[in-house]
Amino acid sequence: MVQEVSVSLREQSYYINYSSGYNSSMTTHHMHQDYEIFYLFKGERIYLINGKEYIVRKDHLVFINKNVLHKTLVMNNELYERFVINFRESFISFNEHHLIKQLFEDGPHVIPVSENKKTLIYNIIKSQINEYYKNQKDKDTYIRSLLTQLLVESTRLLEEKHKTITELHQQQNPNKNEITDVIKFIHDHYESAISLNLLSHHFHLNEQYISRLFKKTTGCSLIVYLNAVRVNEAKRLLIESNMKINLIAKKVGYSNNIHLWRVFKKLTGESPNQYRITNLNTLKM
């Protein structure tokens, strides 16, 4: 049976969300090209990460690497409150990238927050969400400093972890889903000339098999998905940089700006230049 996969293509380099309720489970496994921090402030959840079950209780932090399959499930009907932070490595200083390796690349990690750190961790996260929804000067700089503080405190919690996290039995075969690997390859190499032929040789799979399984798993063809990834990255560069459009086209994998223009217009209804003007004006409001 093919495992359905939902893929998020966020435009921002940093995203934070707060949610609460009684009964909210993810219907499909989920992956994205950002690092994810999940903080459960109230309630209990089951987290499925790469086929393993983790019980996540009140005041637990979860660290999930980019391009890793995961899914949350309700354990009971208790009220839950949670914060989710997603960010790319480009959002933080290169000098802090070792924190990413400890918390995400060497993970996944489910870390209980010790009693003496609960107020500190909560305040760091709450300050991020408050700042995120305000349009103040040096907003990103302030959020970046708070995120770095959270990463540092989390590595310290990881190192001094005083509990053994309960791991439930494996629910899935540990063998990797073939299309998950293809999706990860696309996210890591979208700027290159990706084709069915290249993927066939790289993964030693038949082209028709890849095409059929990709469509069945994601709901779209490989070229549609690849264009969505490239356009999403182009959107981010249009807003977050002053890079010229012809350079953006090459950076995201198109041979020229005309090719980018056609695909961008088809997917968004706007030209790259129109998109940049519209969104930059929105951010200034």
Tab-separated table of C-alpha atoms in Angstrom:
chain	number	residue	atom	x	y	z
A	1	MET	CA	0.000	0.000	0.000
A	2	VAL	CA	1.367	3.404	-0.988
A	3	GLN	CA	1.827	5.853	1.868
A	4	GLU	CA	0.171	9.199	1.063
A	5	VAL	CA	2.474	12.186	1.575
A	6	SER	CA	1.510	15.846	2.030
A	7	VAL	CA	4.241	18.350	1.180
A	8	SER	CA	4.278	21.976	2.403
A	9	LEU	CA	5.982	24.611	0.265
A	10	ARG	CA	6.336	27.678	2.466
A	11	GLU	CA	7.539	30.960	1.060
A	12	GLN	CA	8.960	32.357	4.311
A	13	SER	CA	12.323	31.514	5.849
A	14	TYR	CA	10.665	31.663	9.287
A	15	TYR	CA	7.134	30.747	10.316
A	16	ILE	CA	5.460	30.321	13.714
A	17	ASN	CA	1.946	29.149	14.521
A	18	TYR	CA	-0.135	28.702	17.672
A	19	SER	CA	-3.073	26.306	17.855
A	20	SER	CA	-5.363	24.866	20.532
A	21	GLY	CA	-8.382	22.573	20.605
A	22	TYR	CA	-9.664	19.135	21.487
A	23	ASN	CA	-9.533	16.885	18.451
A	24	SER	CA	-7.067	17.631	15.671
A	25	SER	CA	-5.052	14.927	13.900
A	26	MET	CA	-3.078	15.205	10.676
A	27	THR	CA	-4.825	13.064	8.057
A	28	THR	CA	-1.658	12.331	6.060
A	29	HIS	CA	2.049	12.058	6.667
A	30	HIS	CA	3.669	15.417	6.137
A	31	MET	CA	7.073	16.754	5.106
A	32	HIS	CA	8.657	20.096	4.207
A	33	GLN	CA	12.003	21.715	3.475
A	34	ASP	CA	12.142	23.575	6.778
A	35	TYR	CA	13.348	22.544	10.225
A	36	GLU	CA	10.477	22.178	12.685
A	37	ILE	CA	10.226	22.819	16.425
A	38	PHE	CA	7.014	21.624	18.073
A	39	TYR	CA	6.266	22.719	21.662
A	40	LEU	CA	3.306	21.135	23.432
A	41	PHE	CA	2.111	23.538	26.118
A	42	LYS	CA	-0.962	21.512	27.130
A	43	GLY	CA	-2.303	18.013	26.506
A	44	GLU	CA	-0.806	14.851	25.020
A	45	ARG	CA	-0.099	13.828	21.403
A	46	ILE	CA	1.335	10.910	19.480
A	47	TYR	CA	4.027	11.902	16.991
A	48	LEU	CA	4.895	9.564	14.117
A	49	ILE	CA	8.378	10.361	12.818
A	50	ASN	CA	9.966	8.198	10.123
A	51	GLY	CA	7.767	5.277	11.093
A	52	LYS	CA	8.373	5.453	14.855
A	53	GLU	CA	5.826	6.486	17.497
A	54	TYR	CA	6.706	8.996	20.207
A	55	ILE	CA	4.438	10.038	23.066
A	56	VAL	CA	4.626	13.822	23.462
A	57	ARG	CA	3.348	15.185	26.772
A	58	LYS	CA	2.845	18.637	28.257
A	59	ASP	CA	6.017	20.765	28.156
A	60	HIS	CA	7.822	18.600	25.610
A	61	LEU	CA	9.832	19.952	22.679
A	62	VAL	CA	10.049	17.991	19.407
A	63	PHE	CA	12.782	18.663	16.834
A	64	ILE	CA	12.223	17.360	13.281
A	65	ASN	CA	14.764	17.560	10.477
A	66	LYS	CA	13.778	18.925	7.057
A	67	ASN	CA	12.377	16.461	4.498
A	68	VAL	CA	11.409	13.932	7.187
A	69	LEU	CA	7.982	12.266	7.180
A	70	HIS	CA	5.940	13.040	10.284
A	71	LYS	CA	2.387	13.094	11.515
A	72	THR	CA	0.562	13.934	14.784
A	73	LEU	CA	-2.364	12.043	16.290
A	74	VAL	CA	-4.721	12.690	19.196
A	75	MET	CA	-4.176	10.483	22.258
A	76	ASN	CA	-7.377	11.503	24.015
A	77	ASN	CA	-9.909	14.325	23.973
A	78	GLU	CA	-8.020	16.614	26.336
A	79	LEU	CA	-7.533	20.257	25.440
A	80	TYR	CA	-4.185	20.768	23.741
A	81	GLU	CA	-2.153	23.898	23.063
A	82	ARG	CA	0.891	23.883	20.835
A	83	PHE	CA	3.378	26.145	19.106
A	84	VAL	CA	5.087	25.161	15.838
A	85	ILE	CA	8.151	26.968	14.502
A	86	ASN	CA	9.500	26.309	11.007
A	87	PHE	CA	12.686	27.885	9.718
A	88	ARG	CA	15.434	27.426	7.151
A	89	GLU	CA	19.132	27.377	7.956
A	90	SER	CA	19.502	30.644	6.021
A	91	PHE	CA	17.444	32.397	8.707
A	92	ILE	CA	20.073	31.982	11.420
A	93	SER	CA	23.761	32.858	11.482
A	94	PHE	CA	26.224	30.362	9.988
A	95	ASN	CA	27.990	30.308	13.363
A	96	GLU	CA	24.872	28.732	14.898
A	97	HIS	CA	24.500	25.953	12.319
A	98	HIS	CA	26.112	23.446	14.712
A	99	LEU	CA	22.949	23.762	16.807
A	100	ILE	CA	20.949	22.503	13.833
A	101	LYS	CA	23.117	19.398	13.591
A	102	GLN	CA	22.691	18.577	17.295
A	103	LEU	CA	18.952	19.107	17.463
A	104	PHE	CA	17.710	18.150	14.004
A	105	GLU	CA	20.198	16.232	11.880
A	106	ASP	CA	21.140	13.932	14.779
A	107	GLY	CA	17.467	13.511	15.729
A	108	PRO	CA	14.574	13.300	15.890
A	109	HIS	CA	14.591	14.409	19.510
A	110	VAL	CA	11.667	14.596	21.918
A	111	ILE	CA	12.881	16.572	24.929
A	112	PRO	CA	11.022	17.214	28.203
A	113	VAL	CA	11.474	20.748	29.502
A	114	SER	CA	12.760	20.642	33.069
A	115	GLU	CA	10.768	22.449	35.756
A	116	ASN	CA	13.337	25.227	36.174
A	117	LYS	CA	13.299	25.962	32.424
A	118	LYS	CA	9.551	25.925	31.709
A	119	THR	CA	8.949	29.653	32.231
A	120	LEU	CA	12.048	30.581	30.221
A	121	ILE	CA	11.194	28.346	27.245
A	122	TYR	CA	7.564	29.477	27.203
A	123	ASN	CA	8.540	33.165	27.316
A	124	ILE	CA	11.075	32.762	24.491
A	125	ILE	CA	8.469	31.117	22.256
A	126	LYS	CA	5.654	33.502	23.237
A	127	SER	CA	7.925	36.479	22.511
A	128	GLN	CA	8.582	35.071	19.034
A	129	ILE	CA	4.887	34.747	18.189
A	130	ASN	CA	4.148	38.229	19.542
A	131	GLU	CA	6.945	39.724	17.445
A	132	TYR	CA	5.972	37.673	14.377
A	133	TYR	CA	2.577	39.342	14.114
A	134	LYS	CA	3.894	42.861	14.643
A	135	ASN	CA	5.376	44.938	11.861
A	136	GLN	CA	8.121	46.670	13.807
A	137	LYS	CA	11.588	47.792	12.867
A	138	ASP	CA	14.226	45.008	12.884
A	139	LYS	CA	11.532	42.401	13.432
A	140	ASP	CA	13.559	39.576	11.802
A	141	THR	CA	16.659	40.473	13.800
A	142	TYR	CA	14.741	40.245	17.047
A	143	ILE	CA	13.060	36.954	16.100
A	144	ARG	CA	16.417	35.539	14.992
A	145	SER	CA	17.959	36.336	18.379
A	146	LEU	CA	15.032	34.682	20.197
A	147	LEU	CA	15.216	31.601	17.972
A	148	THR	CA	18.959	31.289	18.584
A	149	GLN	CA	18.343	31.529	22.331
A	150	LEU	CA	15.737	28.766	22.088
A	151	LEU	CA	18.147	26.534	20.135
A	152	VAL	CA	20.926	27.069	22.679
A	153	GLU	CA	18.636	26.341	25.644
A	154	SER	CA	17.310	23.250	23.850
A	155	THR	CA	20.787	21.809	23.262
A	156	ARG	CA	21.437	22.236	26.973
A	157	LEU	CA	18.185	20.427	27.777
A	158	LEU	CA	19.203	17.663	25.386
A	159	GLU	CA	22.587	17.274	27.015
A	160	GLU	CA	21.195	17.164	30.542
A	161	LYS	CA	18.050	15.234	29.766
A	162	HIS	CA	16.941	13.582	32.989
A	163	LYS	CA	14.138	11.423	31.601
A	164	THR	CA	13.992	8.449	29.269
A	165	ILE	CA	11.460	9.220	26.555
A	166	THR	CA	8.965	6.364	26.096
A	167	GLU	CA	9.148	4.973	22.553
A	168	LEU	CA	6.214	2.920	21.313
A	169	HIS	CA	6.530	-0.027	18.951
A	170	GLN	CA	7.372	0.641	15.316
A	171	GLN	CA	4.236	1.084	13.270
A	172	GLN	CA	5.786	1.051	9.824
A	173	ASN	CA	8.421	-0.914	7.983
A	174	PRO	CA	11.727	0.935	8.557
A	175	ASN	CA	12.564	0.702	4.872
A	176	LYS	CA	12.325	4.163	3.312
A	177	ASN	CA	9.510	5.017	0.973
A	178	GLU	CA	10.957	5.306	-2.524
A	179	ILE	CA	8.969	8.417	-3.416
A	180	THR	CA	9.968	10.077	-0.154
A	181	ASP	CA	13.583	9.759	-1.340
A	182	VAL	CA	12.657	11.195	-4.744
A	183	ILE	CA	10.900	14.154	-3.077
A	184	LYS	CA	13.916	14.777	-0.865
A	185	PHE	CA	16.177	14.649	-3.933
A	186	ILE	CA	14.000	17.289	-5.660
A	187	HIS	CA	14.141	19.596	-2.630
A	188	ASP	CA	17.913	19.226	-2.430
A	189	HIS	CA	18.621	19.592	-6.184
A	190	TYR	CA	15.751	21.647	-7.671
A	191	GLU	CA	18.296	24.117	-9.088
A	192	SER	CA	19.713	21.333	-11.295
A	193	ALA	CA	18.343	19.780	-14.493
A	194	ILE	CA	16.045	17.139	-12.987
A	195	SER	CA	14.309	14.658	-15.286
A	196	LEU	CA	12.725	11.217	-15.079
A	197	ASN	CA	15.775	9.840	-16.850
A	198	LEU	CA	18.120	11.317	-14.253
A	199	LEU	CA	15.971	10.037	-11.366
A	200	SER	CA	15.764	6.609	-12.983
A	201	HIS	CA	19.550	6.306	-13.112
A	202	HIS	CA	20.056	7.806	-9.656
A	203	PHE	CA	17.552	5.568	-7.845
A	204	HIS	CA	17.844	2.534	-10.177
A	205	LEU	CA	14.100	2.575	-10.814
A	206	ASN	CA	12.085	2.407	-14.025
A	207	GLU	CA	10.970	5.838	-15.364
A	208	GLN	CA	7.344	4.770	-15.767
A	209	TYR	CA	7.352	3.315	-12.253
A	210	ILE	CA	8.644	6.599	-10.783
A	211	SER	CA	6.125	8.640	-12.756
A	212	ARG	CA	3.166	6.454	-11.820
A	213	LEU	CA	4.088	6.132	-8.125
A	214	PHE	CA	4.905	9.858	-7.813
A	215	LYS	CA	1.479	10.823	-9.185
A	216	LYS	CA	-0.287	8.295	-6.963
A	217	THR	CA	1.570	9.465	-3.852
A	218	THR	CA	1.550	13.251	-4.283
A	219	GLY	CA	-1.507	13.762	-6.484
A	220	CYS	CA	0.468	15.559	-9.207
A	221	SER	CA	3.060	14.797	-11.865
A	222	LEU	CA	6.757	15.122	-11.183
A	223	ILE	CA	7.153	18.169	-13.449
A	224	VAL	CA	4.208	19.951	-11.791
A	225	TYR	CA	5.714	19.293	-8.369
A	226	LEU	CA	9.203	20.379	-9.473
A	227	ASN	CA	7.805	23.619	-10.920
A	228	ALA	CA	5.907	24.258	-7.663
A	229	VAL	CA	9.105	23.864	-5.636
A	230	ARG	CA	11.054	26.143	-7.991
A	231	VAL	CA	8.351	28.826	-8.111
A	232	ASN	CA	8.012	28.724	-4.336
A	233	GLU	CA	11.736	29.342	-3.954
A	234	ALA	CA	11.558	32.097	-6.584
A	235	LYS	CA	8.775	33.766	-4.555
A	236	ARG	CA	10.974	33.791	-1.470
A	237	LEU	CA	13.926	35.279	-3.359
A	238	LEU	CA	11.724	37.921	-4.981
A	239	ILE	CA	10.570	39.123	-1.559
A	240	GLU	CA	13.679	38.563	0.564
A	241	SER	CA	16.405	39.676	-1.853
A	242	ASN	CA	17.213	42.294	-4.474
A	243	MET	CA	18.433	39.625	-6.892
A	244	LYS	CA	17.605	40.278	-10.542
A	245	ILE	CA	14.928	38.059	-12.044
A	246	ASN	CA	17.240	36.487	-14.638
A	247	LEU	CA	19.591	35.431	-11.817
A	248	ILE	CA	16.691	34.091	-9.754
A	249	ALA	CA	15.600	32.019	-12.765
A	250	LYS	CA	19.012	30.329	-12.957
A	251	LYS	CA	19.243	29.908	-9.177
A	252	VAL	CA	15.971	27.966	-9.014
A	253	GLY	CA	16.734	25.749	-12.019
A	254	TYR	CA	15.425	27.480	-15.152
A	255	SER	CA	17.678	28.102	-18.147
A	256	ASN	CA	16.397	31.665	-18.636
A	257	ASN	CA	13.965	34.225	-17.217
A	258	ILE	CA	11.429	33.605	-20.019
A	259	HIS	CA	10.983	30.010	-18.856
A	260	LEU	CA	10.554	31.200	-15.251
A	261	TRP	CA	8.111	33.906	-16.383
A	262	ARG	CA	5.875	31.379	-18.192
A	263	VAL	CA	5.747	28.886	-15.324
A	264	PHE	CA	5.435	31.592	-12.649
A	265	LYS	CA	2.565	33.288	-14.477
A	266	LYS	CA	0.759	29.960	-14.955
A	267	LEU	CA	1.009	28.998	-11.275
A	268	THR	CA	0.439	32.391	-9.634
A	269	GLY	CA	-1.437	34.485	-12.192
A	270	GLU	CA	1.257	37.167	-11.934
A	271	SER	CA	4.634	37.764	-13.528
A	272	PRO	CA	7.661	37.586	-11.211
A	273	ASN	CA	8.027	41.372	-11.368
A	274	GLN	CA	4.351	41.947	-10.526
A	275	TYR	CA	4.603	39.490	-7.642
A	276	ARG	CA	7.626	41.297	-6.211
A	277	ILE	CA	5.964	44.725	-6.421
A	278	THR	CA	2.641	43.515	-4.944
A	279	ASN	CA	4.196	41.695	-1.996
A	280	LEU	CA	6.795	44.309	-1.162
A	281	ASN	CA	4.037	46.924	-1.042
A	282	THR	CA	1.986	44.622	1.227
A	283	LEU	CA	4.897	44.205	3.623
A	284	LYS	CA	5.295	47.983	3.900
A	285	MET	CA	1.655	48.490	4.911
